[in-house]
Coordinates of C-alpha atoms in Angstrom, one line a residue:
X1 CA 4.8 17.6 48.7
X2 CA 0.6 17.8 48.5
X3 CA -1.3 17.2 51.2
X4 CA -2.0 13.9 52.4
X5 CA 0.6 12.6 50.8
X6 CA 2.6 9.6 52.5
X7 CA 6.5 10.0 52.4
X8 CA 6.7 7.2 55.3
X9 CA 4.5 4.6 56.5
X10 CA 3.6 3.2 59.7
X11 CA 4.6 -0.3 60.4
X12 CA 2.7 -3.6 61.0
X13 CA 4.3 -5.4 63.9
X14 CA 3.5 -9.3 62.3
X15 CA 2.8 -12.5 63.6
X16 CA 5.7 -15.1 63.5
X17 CA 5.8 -17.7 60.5
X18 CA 2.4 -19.8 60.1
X19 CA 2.2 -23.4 61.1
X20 CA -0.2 -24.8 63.4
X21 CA 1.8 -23.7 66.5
X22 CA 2.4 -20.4 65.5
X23 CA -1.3 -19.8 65.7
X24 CA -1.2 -20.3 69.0
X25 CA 1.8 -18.5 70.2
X26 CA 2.1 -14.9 70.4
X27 CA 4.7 -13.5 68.0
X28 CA 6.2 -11.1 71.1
X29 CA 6.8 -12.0 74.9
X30 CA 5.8 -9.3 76.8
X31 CA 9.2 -8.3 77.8
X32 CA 9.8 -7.8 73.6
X33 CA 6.5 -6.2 73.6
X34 CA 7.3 -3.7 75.6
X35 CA 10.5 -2.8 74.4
X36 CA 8.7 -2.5 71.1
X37 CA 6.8 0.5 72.2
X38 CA 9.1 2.1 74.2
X39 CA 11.8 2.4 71.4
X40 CA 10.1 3.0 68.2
X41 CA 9.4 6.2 67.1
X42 CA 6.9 5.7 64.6
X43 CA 2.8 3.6 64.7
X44 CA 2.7 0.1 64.4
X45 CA -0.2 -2.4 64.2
X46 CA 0.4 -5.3 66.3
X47 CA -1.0 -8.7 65.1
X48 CA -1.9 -12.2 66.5
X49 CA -1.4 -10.6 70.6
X50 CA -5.1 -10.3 71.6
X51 CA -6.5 -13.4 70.3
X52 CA -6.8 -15.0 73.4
X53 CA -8.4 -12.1 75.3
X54 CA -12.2 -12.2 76.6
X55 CA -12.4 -8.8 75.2
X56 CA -12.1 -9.6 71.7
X57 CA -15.8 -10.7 71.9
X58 CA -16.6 -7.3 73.0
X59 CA -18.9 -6.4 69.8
X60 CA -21.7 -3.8 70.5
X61 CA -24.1 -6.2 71.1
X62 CA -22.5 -7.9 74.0
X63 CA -21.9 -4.7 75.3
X64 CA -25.8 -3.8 75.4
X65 CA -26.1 -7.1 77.4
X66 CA -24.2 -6.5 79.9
X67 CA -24.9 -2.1 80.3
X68 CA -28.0 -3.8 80.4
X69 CA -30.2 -0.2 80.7
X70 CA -28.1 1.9 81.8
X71 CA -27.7 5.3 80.0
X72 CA -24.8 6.1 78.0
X73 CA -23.7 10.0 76.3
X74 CA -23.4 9.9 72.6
X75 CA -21.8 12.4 71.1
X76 CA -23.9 13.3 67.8
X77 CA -22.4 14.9 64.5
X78 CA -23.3 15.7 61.1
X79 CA -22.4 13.7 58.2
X80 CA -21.1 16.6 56.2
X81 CA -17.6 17.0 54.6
X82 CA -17.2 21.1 55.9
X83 CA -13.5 22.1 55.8
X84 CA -14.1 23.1 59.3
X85 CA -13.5 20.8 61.8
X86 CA -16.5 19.3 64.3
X87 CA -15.0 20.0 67.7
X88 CA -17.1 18.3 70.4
X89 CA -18.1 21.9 71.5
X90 CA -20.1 22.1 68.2
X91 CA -22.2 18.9 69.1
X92 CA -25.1 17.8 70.5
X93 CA -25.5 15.0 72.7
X94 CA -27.8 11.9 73.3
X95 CA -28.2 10.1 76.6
X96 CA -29.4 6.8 75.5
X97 CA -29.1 2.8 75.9
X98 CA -26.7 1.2 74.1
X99 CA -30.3 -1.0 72.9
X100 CA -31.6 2.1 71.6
X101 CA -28.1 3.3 69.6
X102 CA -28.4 0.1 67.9
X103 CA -32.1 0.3 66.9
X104 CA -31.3 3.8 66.0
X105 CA -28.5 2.2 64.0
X106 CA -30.4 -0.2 62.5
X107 CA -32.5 3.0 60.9
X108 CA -35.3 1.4 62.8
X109 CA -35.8 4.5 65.5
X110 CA -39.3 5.1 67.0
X111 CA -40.8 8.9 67.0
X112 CA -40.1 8.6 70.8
X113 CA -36.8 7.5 71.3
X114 CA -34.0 9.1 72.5
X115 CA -32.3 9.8 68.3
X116 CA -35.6 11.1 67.1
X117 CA -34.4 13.8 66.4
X118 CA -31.3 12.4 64.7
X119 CA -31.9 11.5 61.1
X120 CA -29.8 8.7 60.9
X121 CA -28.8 9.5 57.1
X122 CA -27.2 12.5 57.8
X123 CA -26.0 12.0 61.5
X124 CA -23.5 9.8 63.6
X125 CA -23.1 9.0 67.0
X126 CA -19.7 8.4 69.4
X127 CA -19.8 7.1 72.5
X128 CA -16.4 8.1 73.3
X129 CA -14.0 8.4 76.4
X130 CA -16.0 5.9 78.1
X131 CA -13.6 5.3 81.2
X132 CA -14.0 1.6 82.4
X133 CA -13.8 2.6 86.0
X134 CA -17.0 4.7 85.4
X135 CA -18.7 2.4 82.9
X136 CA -18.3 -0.8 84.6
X137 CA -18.5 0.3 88.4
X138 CA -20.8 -2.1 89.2
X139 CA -19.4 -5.2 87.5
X140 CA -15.6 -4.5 88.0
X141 CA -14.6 -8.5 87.5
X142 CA -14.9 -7.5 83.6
X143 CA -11.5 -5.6 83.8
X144 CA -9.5 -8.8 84.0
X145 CA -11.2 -9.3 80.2
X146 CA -8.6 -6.7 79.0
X147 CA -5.3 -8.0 79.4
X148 CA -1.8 -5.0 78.7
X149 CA 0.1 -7.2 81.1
X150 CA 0.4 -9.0 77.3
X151 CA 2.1 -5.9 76.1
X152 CA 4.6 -5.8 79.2
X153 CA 2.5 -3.7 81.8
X154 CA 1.9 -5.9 84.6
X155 CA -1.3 -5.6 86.1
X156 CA -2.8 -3.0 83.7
X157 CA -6.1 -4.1 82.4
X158 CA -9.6 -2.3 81.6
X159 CA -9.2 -1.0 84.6
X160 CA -6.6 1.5 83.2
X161 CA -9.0 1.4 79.7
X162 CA -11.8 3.3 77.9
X163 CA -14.1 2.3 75.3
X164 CA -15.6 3.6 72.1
X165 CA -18.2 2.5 70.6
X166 CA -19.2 4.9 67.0
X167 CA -21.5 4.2 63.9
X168 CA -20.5 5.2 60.4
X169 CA -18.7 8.3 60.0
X170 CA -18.0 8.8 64.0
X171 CA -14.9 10.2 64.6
X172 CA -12.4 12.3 66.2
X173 CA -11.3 15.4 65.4
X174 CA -7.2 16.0 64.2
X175 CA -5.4 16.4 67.8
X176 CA -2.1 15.5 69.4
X177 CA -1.7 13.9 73.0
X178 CA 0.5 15.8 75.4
X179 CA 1.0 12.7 77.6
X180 CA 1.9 9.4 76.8
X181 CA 1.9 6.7 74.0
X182 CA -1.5 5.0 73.2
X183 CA -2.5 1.6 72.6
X184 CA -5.6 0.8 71.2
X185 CA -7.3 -2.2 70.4
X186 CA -9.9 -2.6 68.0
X187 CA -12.5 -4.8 68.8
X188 CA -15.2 -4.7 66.0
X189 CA -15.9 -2.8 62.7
X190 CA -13.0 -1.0 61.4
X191 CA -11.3 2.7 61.6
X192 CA -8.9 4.7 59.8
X193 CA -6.3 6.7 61.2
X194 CA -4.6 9.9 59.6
X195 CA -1.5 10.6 61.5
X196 CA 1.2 13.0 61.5
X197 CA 4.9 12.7 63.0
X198 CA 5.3 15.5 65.7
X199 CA 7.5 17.0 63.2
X200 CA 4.5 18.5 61.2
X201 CA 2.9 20.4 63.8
X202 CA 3.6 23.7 62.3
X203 CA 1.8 22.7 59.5
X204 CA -1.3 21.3 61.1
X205 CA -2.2 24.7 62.8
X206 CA -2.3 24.1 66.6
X207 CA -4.8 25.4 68.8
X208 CA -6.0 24.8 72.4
X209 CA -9.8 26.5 71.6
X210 CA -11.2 24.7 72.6
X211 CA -9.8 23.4 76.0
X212 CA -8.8 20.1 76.8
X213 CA -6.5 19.2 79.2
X214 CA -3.3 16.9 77.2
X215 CA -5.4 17.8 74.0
X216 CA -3.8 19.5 71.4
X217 CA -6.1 20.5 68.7
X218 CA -5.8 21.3 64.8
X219 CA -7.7 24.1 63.2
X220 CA -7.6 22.0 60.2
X221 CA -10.4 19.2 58.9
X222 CA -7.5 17.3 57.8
X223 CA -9.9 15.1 55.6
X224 CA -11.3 18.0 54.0
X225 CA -8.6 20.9 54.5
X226 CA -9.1 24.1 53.3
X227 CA -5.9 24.7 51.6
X228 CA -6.1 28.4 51.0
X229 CA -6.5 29.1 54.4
X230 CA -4.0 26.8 55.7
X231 CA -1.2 26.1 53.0
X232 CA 1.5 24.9 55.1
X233 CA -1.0 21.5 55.6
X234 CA 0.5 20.8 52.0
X235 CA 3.7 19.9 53.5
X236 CA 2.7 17.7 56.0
X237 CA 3.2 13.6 55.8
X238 CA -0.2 11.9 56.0
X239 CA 0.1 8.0 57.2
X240 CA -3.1 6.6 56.9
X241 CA -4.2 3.1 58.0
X242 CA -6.6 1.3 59.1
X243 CA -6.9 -1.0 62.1
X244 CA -9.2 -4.1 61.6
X245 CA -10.7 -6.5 64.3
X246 CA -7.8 -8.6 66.6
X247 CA -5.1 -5.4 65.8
X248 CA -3.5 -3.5 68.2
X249 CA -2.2 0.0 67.3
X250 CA 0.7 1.7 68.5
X251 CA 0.6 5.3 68.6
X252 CA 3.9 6.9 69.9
X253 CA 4.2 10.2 72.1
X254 CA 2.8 13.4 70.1
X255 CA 1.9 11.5 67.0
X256 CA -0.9 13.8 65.7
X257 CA -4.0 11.7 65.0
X258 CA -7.6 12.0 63.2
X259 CA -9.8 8.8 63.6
X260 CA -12.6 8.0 61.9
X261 CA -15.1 4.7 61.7
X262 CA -16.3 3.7 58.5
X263 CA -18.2 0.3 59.0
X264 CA -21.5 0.7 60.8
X265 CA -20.7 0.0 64.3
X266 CA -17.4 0.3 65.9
X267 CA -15.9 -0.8 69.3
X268 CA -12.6 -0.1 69.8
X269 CA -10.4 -0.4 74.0
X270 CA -7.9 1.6 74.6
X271 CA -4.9 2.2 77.2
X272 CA -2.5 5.5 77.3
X273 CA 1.0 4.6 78.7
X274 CA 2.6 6.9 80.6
X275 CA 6.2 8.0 80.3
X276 CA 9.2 9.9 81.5
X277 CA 8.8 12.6 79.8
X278 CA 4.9 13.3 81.3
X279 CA 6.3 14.7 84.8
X280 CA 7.3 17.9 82.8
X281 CA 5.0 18.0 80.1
X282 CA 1.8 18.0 83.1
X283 CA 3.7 21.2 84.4
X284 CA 3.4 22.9 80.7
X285 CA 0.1 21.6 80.4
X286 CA -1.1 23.2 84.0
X287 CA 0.5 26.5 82.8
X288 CA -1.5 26.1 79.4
X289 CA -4.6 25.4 81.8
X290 CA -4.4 28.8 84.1
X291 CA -4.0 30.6 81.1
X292 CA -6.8 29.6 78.8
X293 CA -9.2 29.5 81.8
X294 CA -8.2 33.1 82.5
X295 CA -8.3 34.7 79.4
X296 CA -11.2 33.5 78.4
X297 CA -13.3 33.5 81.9
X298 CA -12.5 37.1 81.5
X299 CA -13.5 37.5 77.9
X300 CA -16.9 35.8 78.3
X301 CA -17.4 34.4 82.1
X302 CA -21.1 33.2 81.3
X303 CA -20.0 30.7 78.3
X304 CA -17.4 29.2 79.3
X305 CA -19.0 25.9 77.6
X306 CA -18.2 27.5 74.0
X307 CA -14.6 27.1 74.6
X308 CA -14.2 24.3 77.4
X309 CA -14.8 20.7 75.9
X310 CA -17.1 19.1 77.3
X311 CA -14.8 16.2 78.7
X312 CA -13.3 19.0 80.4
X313 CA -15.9 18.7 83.9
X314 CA -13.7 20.2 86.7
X315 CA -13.6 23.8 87.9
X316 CA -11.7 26.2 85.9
X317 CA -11.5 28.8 89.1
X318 CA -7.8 30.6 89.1
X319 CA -7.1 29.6 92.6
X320 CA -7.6 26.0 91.4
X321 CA -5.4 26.1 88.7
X322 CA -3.3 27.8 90.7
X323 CA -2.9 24.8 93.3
X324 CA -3.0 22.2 90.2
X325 CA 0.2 24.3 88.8
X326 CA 2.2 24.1 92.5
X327 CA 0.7 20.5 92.3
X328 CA 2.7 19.7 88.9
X329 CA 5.7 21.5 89.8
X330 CA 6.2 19.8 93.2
X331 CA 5.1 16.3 91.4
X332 CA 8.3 17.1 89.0
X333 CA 10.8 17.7 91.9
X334 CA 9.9 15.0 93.8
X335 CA 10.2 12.7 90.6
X336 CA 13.8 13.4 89.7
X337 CA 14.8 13.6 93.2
X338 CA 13.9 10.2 93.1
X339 CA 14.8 8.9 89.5
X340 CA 18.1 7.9 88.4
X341 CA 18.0 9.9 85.2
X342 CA 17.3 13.6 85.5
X343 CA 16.7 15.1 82.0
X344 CA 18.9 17.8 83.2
X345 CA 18.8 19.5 80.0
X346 CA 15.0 20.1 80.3
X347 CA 15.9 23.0 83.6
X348 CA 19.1 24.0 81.7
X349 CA 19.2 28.0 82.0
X350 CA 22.5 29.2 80.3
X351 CA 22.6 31.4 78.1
X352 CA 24.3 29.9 75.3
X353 CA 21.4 27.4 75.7
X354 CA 18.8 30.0 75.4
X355 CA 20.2 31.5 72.7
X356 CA 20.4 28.2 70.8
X357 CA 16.9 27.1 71.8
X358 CA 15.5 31.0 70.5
X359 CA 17.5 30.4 66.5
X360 CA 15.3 27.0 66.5
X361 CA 12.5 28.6 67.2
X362 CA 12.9 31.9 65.0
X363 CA 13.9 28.9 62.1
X364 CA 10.7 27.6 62.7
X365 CA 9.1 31.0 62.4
X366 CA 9.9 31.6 58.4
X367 CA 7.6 31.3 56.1
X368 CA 8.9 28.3 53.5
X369 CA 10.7 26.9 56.3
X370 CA 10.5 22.6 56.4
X371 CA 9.5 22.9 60.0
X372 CA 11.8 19.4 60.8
X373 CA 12.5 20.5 63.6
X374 CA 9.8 19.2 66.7
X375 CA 8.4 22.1 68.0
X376 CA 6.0 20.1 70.7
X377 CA 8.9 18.8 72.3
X378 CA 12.2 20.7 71.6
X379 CA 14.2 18.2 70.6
X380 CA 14.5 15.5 68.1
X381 CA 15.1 12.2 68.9
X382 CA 17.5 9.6 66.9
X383 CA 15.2 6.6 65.9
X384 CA 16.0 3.6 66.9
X385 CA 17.6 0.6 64.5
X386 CA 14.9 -1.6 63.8
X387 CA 15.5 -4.9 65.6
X388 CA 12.1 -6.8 64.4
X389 CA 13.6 -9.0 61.5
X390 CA 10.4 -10.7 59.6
X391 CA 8.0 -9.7 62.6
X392 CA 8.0 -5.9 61.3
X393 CA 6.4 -5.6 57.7
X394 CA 6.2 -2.1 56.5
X395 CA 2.8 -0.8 55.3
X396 CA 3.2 -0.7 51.5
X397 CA 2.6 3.2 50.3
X398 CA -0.7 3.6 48.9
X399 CA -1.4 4.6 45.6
X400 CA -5.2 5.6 46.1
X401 CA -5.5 9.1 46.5
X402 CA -6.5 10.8 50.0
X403 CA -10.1 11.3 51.5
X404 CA -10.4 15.0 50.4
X405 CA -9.8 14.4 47.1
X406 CA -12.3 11.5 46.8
X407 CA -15.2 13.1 48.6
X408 CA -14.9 11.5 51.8
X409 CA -15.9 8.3 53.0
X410 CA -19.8 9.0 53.1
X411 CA -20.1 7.9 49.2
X412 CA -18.4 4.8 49.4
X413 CA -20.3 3.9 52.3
X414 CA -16.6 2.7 53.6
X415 CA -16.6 -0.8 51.6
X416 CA -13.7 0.0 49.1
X417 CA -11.4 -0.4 52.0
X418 CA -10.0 -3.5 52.9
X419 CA -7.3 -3.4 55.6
X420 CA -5.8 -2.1 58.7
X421 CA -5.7 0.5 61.5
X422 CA -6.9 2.3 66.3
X423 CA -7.3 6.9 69.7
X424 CA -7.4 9.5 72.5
X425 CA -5.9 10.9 76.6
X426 CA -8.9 13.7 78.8
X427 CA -7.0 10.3 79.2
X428 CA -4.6 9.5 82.1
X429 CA -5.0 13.2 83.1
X430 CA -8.4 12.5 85.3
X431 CA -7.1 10.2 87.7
X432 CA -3.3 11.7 87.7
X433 CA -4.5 15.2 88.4
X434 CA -6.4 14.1 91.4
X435 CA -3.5 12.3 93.2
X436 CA -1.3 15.2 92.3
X437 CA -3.4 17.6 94.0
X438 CA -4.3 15.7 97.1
X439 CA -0.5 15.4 97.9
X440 CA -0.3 19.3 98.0
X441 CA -3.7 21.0 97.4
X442 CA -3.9 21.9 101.5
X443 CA -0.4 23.4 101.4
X444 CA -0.9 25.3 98.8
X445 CA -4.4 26.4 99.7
X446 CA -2.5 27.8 102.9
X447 CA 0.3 29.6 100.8
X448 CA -2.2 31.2 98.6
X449 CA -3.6 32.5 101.9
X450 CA -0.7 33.7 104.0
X451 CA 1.1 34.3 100.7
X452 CA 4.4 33.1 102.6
X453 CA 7.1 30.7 101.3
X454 CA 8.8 27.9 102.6
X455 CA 12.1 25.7 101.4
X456 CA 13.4 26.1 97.8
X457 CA 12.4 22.7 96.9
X458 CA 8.6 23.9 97.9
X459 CA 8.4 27.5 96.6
X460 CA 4.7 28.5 96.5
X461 CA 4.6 29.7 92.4
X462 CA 2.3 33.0 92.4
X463 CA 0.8 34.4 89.4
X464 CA 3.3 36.9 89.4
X465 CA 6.0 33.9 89.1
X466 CA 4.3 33.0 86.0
X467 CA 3.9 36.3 84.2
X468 CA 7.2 36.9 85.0
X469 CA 8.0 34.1 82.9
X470 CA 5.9 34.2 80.2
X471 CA 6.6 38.1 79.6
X472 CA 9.8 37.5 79.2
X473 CA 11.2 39.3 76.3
X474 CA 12.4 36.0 74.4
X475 CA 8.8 34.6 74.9
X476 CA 6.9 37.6 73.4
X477 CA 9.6 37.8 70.5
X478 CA 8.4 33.9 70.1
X479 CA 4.7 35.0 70.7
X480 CA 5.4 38.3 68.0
X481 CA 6.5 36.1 65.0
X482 CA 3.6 33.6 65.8
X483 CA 0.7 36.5 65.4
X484 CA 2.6 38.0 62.6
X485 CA 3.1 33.8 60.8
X486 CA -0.6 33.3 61.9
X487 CA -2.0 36.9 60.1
X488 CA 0.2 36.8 56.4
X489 CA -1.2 34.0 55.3

């Protein structure tokens, strides 16, 4: 299968019939809403559930009105179509007005302002992760203007959101989500999504240089790979969509995603949903954490800015990450000691487990191999019977041919595209790490001290705990065949 190409399609979740009063009724109560999302396994656009919301008047200039002055981080990139992707290490940054982003958009910048020196035919700027809790701190009443409860989250509004606001060619680069599902709400221009079913992460090369916390990046420009350096990418199954003004996408857990505006100015809201399956995956993601910061405080301890992204503002100290680790581990116990459904497979230790779990993994490890099965979350689950009826349209396939192969979206000035598709979690992680480490970081601080123990339950983990585990024979074997994959190509 070449690259890009689009064996399945996302969905469009649809409005209801027409008719004067389906115009005014939401195609999904809440209750169905939410149902939606937590059962199906693949992205869907929402339609005809946000009409009602203040927020859908939300375009950038609005936005200017009300940030009235006050100075916002832009993310600025090159308009370029490199096969190497623009990490947000690699960029420069602008601290600016919203105002003076869209003069500067307007290609109407003065020698003084904040973009002169941003030629605004060969650059684009991304106000991204904007977290409403930050953005809005003074004028808080706005988050009731963003309303998930409509999508079966009572109570969630912007205060739970963050906004994006991009000109032409902004974008993300290709990345996978360790926690949650996404919903995102696009508010003005339009974007197009690539995405990729977890299924295809061997083939989009994962990496986690740089560093982001829930961030799992791909080494590949997936609108512009470089195919002789990363073959596999020919095997992966591109959806590609794009979400339009009023639509809501759903992305679902570990859906790989590359986003990308291509209408002048872009504002898009967006919410990341936790689930079940976070409690273990924060525990993986603080082991991921002390061992980046580690290695790479070692190799180079004045840069760490070269590998650390720049959404990434918290100390990277070992102790810290030590505490963050006992943090997630005692955050796990205490949830399924208190849920009434313990993924007991997730702890299982038997051998005849291991041994299965080890063949999977070796599977995955030859070269020609499908790669069907998931190797971001060790299992594969069944999808879901599709209970929609008329409300869920599939996207029809496209017959156009992928970005890479037209030259990108920078000569087409994005007008031969005419409809649909939605982005990314440093995410829930901010505010869940801090009320995971207040409920144990003085404990710990104490353990780490004495170096003493206490009930099973509350085990202080050492470092020696962890390289116990992770220089485990089985996991080097795993590590081995990795290098070797990574170096034959």
């Amino acid at each position: 299968m070449a690259a890009g190409s689009e064996a399945t399609t996302p969905v469009i979740v649809a409005a209801g019939a027409g008719g004067e009063e389906g115009e005014h009724v939401k195609p999904f109560k809440p209750e169905k809403a939410k149902e939606i999302i937590m059962s199906l396994q693949q992205p869907a656009i929402f339609c005809n559930m946000v009409f009602d919301w203040p927020a859908r008047h939300w375009n950038a200039k609005y936005l200017s009105q009300v940030l009235h002055g006050k100075q916002i981080r832009f993310r600025m990139g090159m308009k370029s179509m490199s096969t190497v992707p623009q990490f947000e290490t690699t960029c420069n940054y602008v601290e600016a007005t919203l105002e003076e982003f869209l003069t500067w958009n307007c290609d109407q910048s003065s020698i003084s302002g904040p973009f002169r020196d941003y030629d605004h035919s060969k650059f684009w700027a991304y106000a991204d992760y904007k977290y409403f809790v930050s953005l809005f701190e003074d004028k808080t009443d706005i988050f009731q203007d963003v309303k998930w409860s409509d999508f079966g989250f009572p109570g969630r509004n912007g205060q739970e959101s963050t906004l994006w606001i991009g000109s032409l060619g902004a974008h993300t680069p290709c990345h996978l989500d360790s926690y949650g599902c996404n919903l995102v709400f696009q508010v003005q221009g339009r974007k197009r999504w690539h995405l990729f079913p977890p299924e295809d992460t061997p083939f989009l090369y994962p990496t986690r240089i740089p560093y982001e916390e829930s961030s799992v990046f791909s080494k590949i420009n997936v609108v512009n790979p470089d195919l002789k350096r990363f073959p596999q990418f020919r095997k992966a199954q591109r959806h590609t969509v794009i979400l339009s003004p009023g639509q809501v996408l759903f992305v679902p857990r570990h859906w790989w995603h590359y986003v990308e505006s291509i209408d002048p100015v872009t504002v898009s809201i967006n919410s990341w949903i936790e689930l079940e399956e976070d409690h273990l995956a924060r525990v993986e993601e603080a082991i991921t954490r002390m061992l980046v910061c580690a290695l790479k405080t070692a190799e180079n301890p004045q840069n760490t800015r070269a590998w650390l992204n720049p959404t990434e503002v918290e100390e990277t100290s070992h102790a810290v990450n030590c505490c963050y680790l006992n943090a997630a581990v005692s955050a796990f116990f205490d949830r399924c000691r208190t849920s009434e459904v313990v993924e007991i497979q997730a702890l299982r230790t038997d051998g005849e487990h291991m041994k299965k779990e080890e063949l999977n993994v070796c599977n995955h490890m030859e070269v020609g191999q499908t790669g069907s099965q998931n190797l971001t979350t060790g299992t594969d689950k069944p999808e879901a019977a599709s209970p929609f009826g008329p409300d869920l349209v599939p996207v029809a396939q496209r017959s156009e041919e992928p970005p890479s192969e037209r030259g990108g979206i920078f000569g087409s000035d994005g007008k031969d595209f005419v409809d649909k598709d939605g982005e990314h979690f440093g995410k829930l992680h901010c505010a869940k790490r801090q009320q995971i480490m207040s409920n144990s970081e003085n404990a710990i601080e104490e353990q780490i001290a004495s170096n003493t123990t206490t009930a099973p339950s509350q085990t202080f983990i050492s470092t020696d705990d962890l390289l116990d585990c992770l220089v485990n024979p089985q996991v080097t074997r795993m590590v081995a065949q990795l290098l070797i994959q990574g170096r034959s190509l």
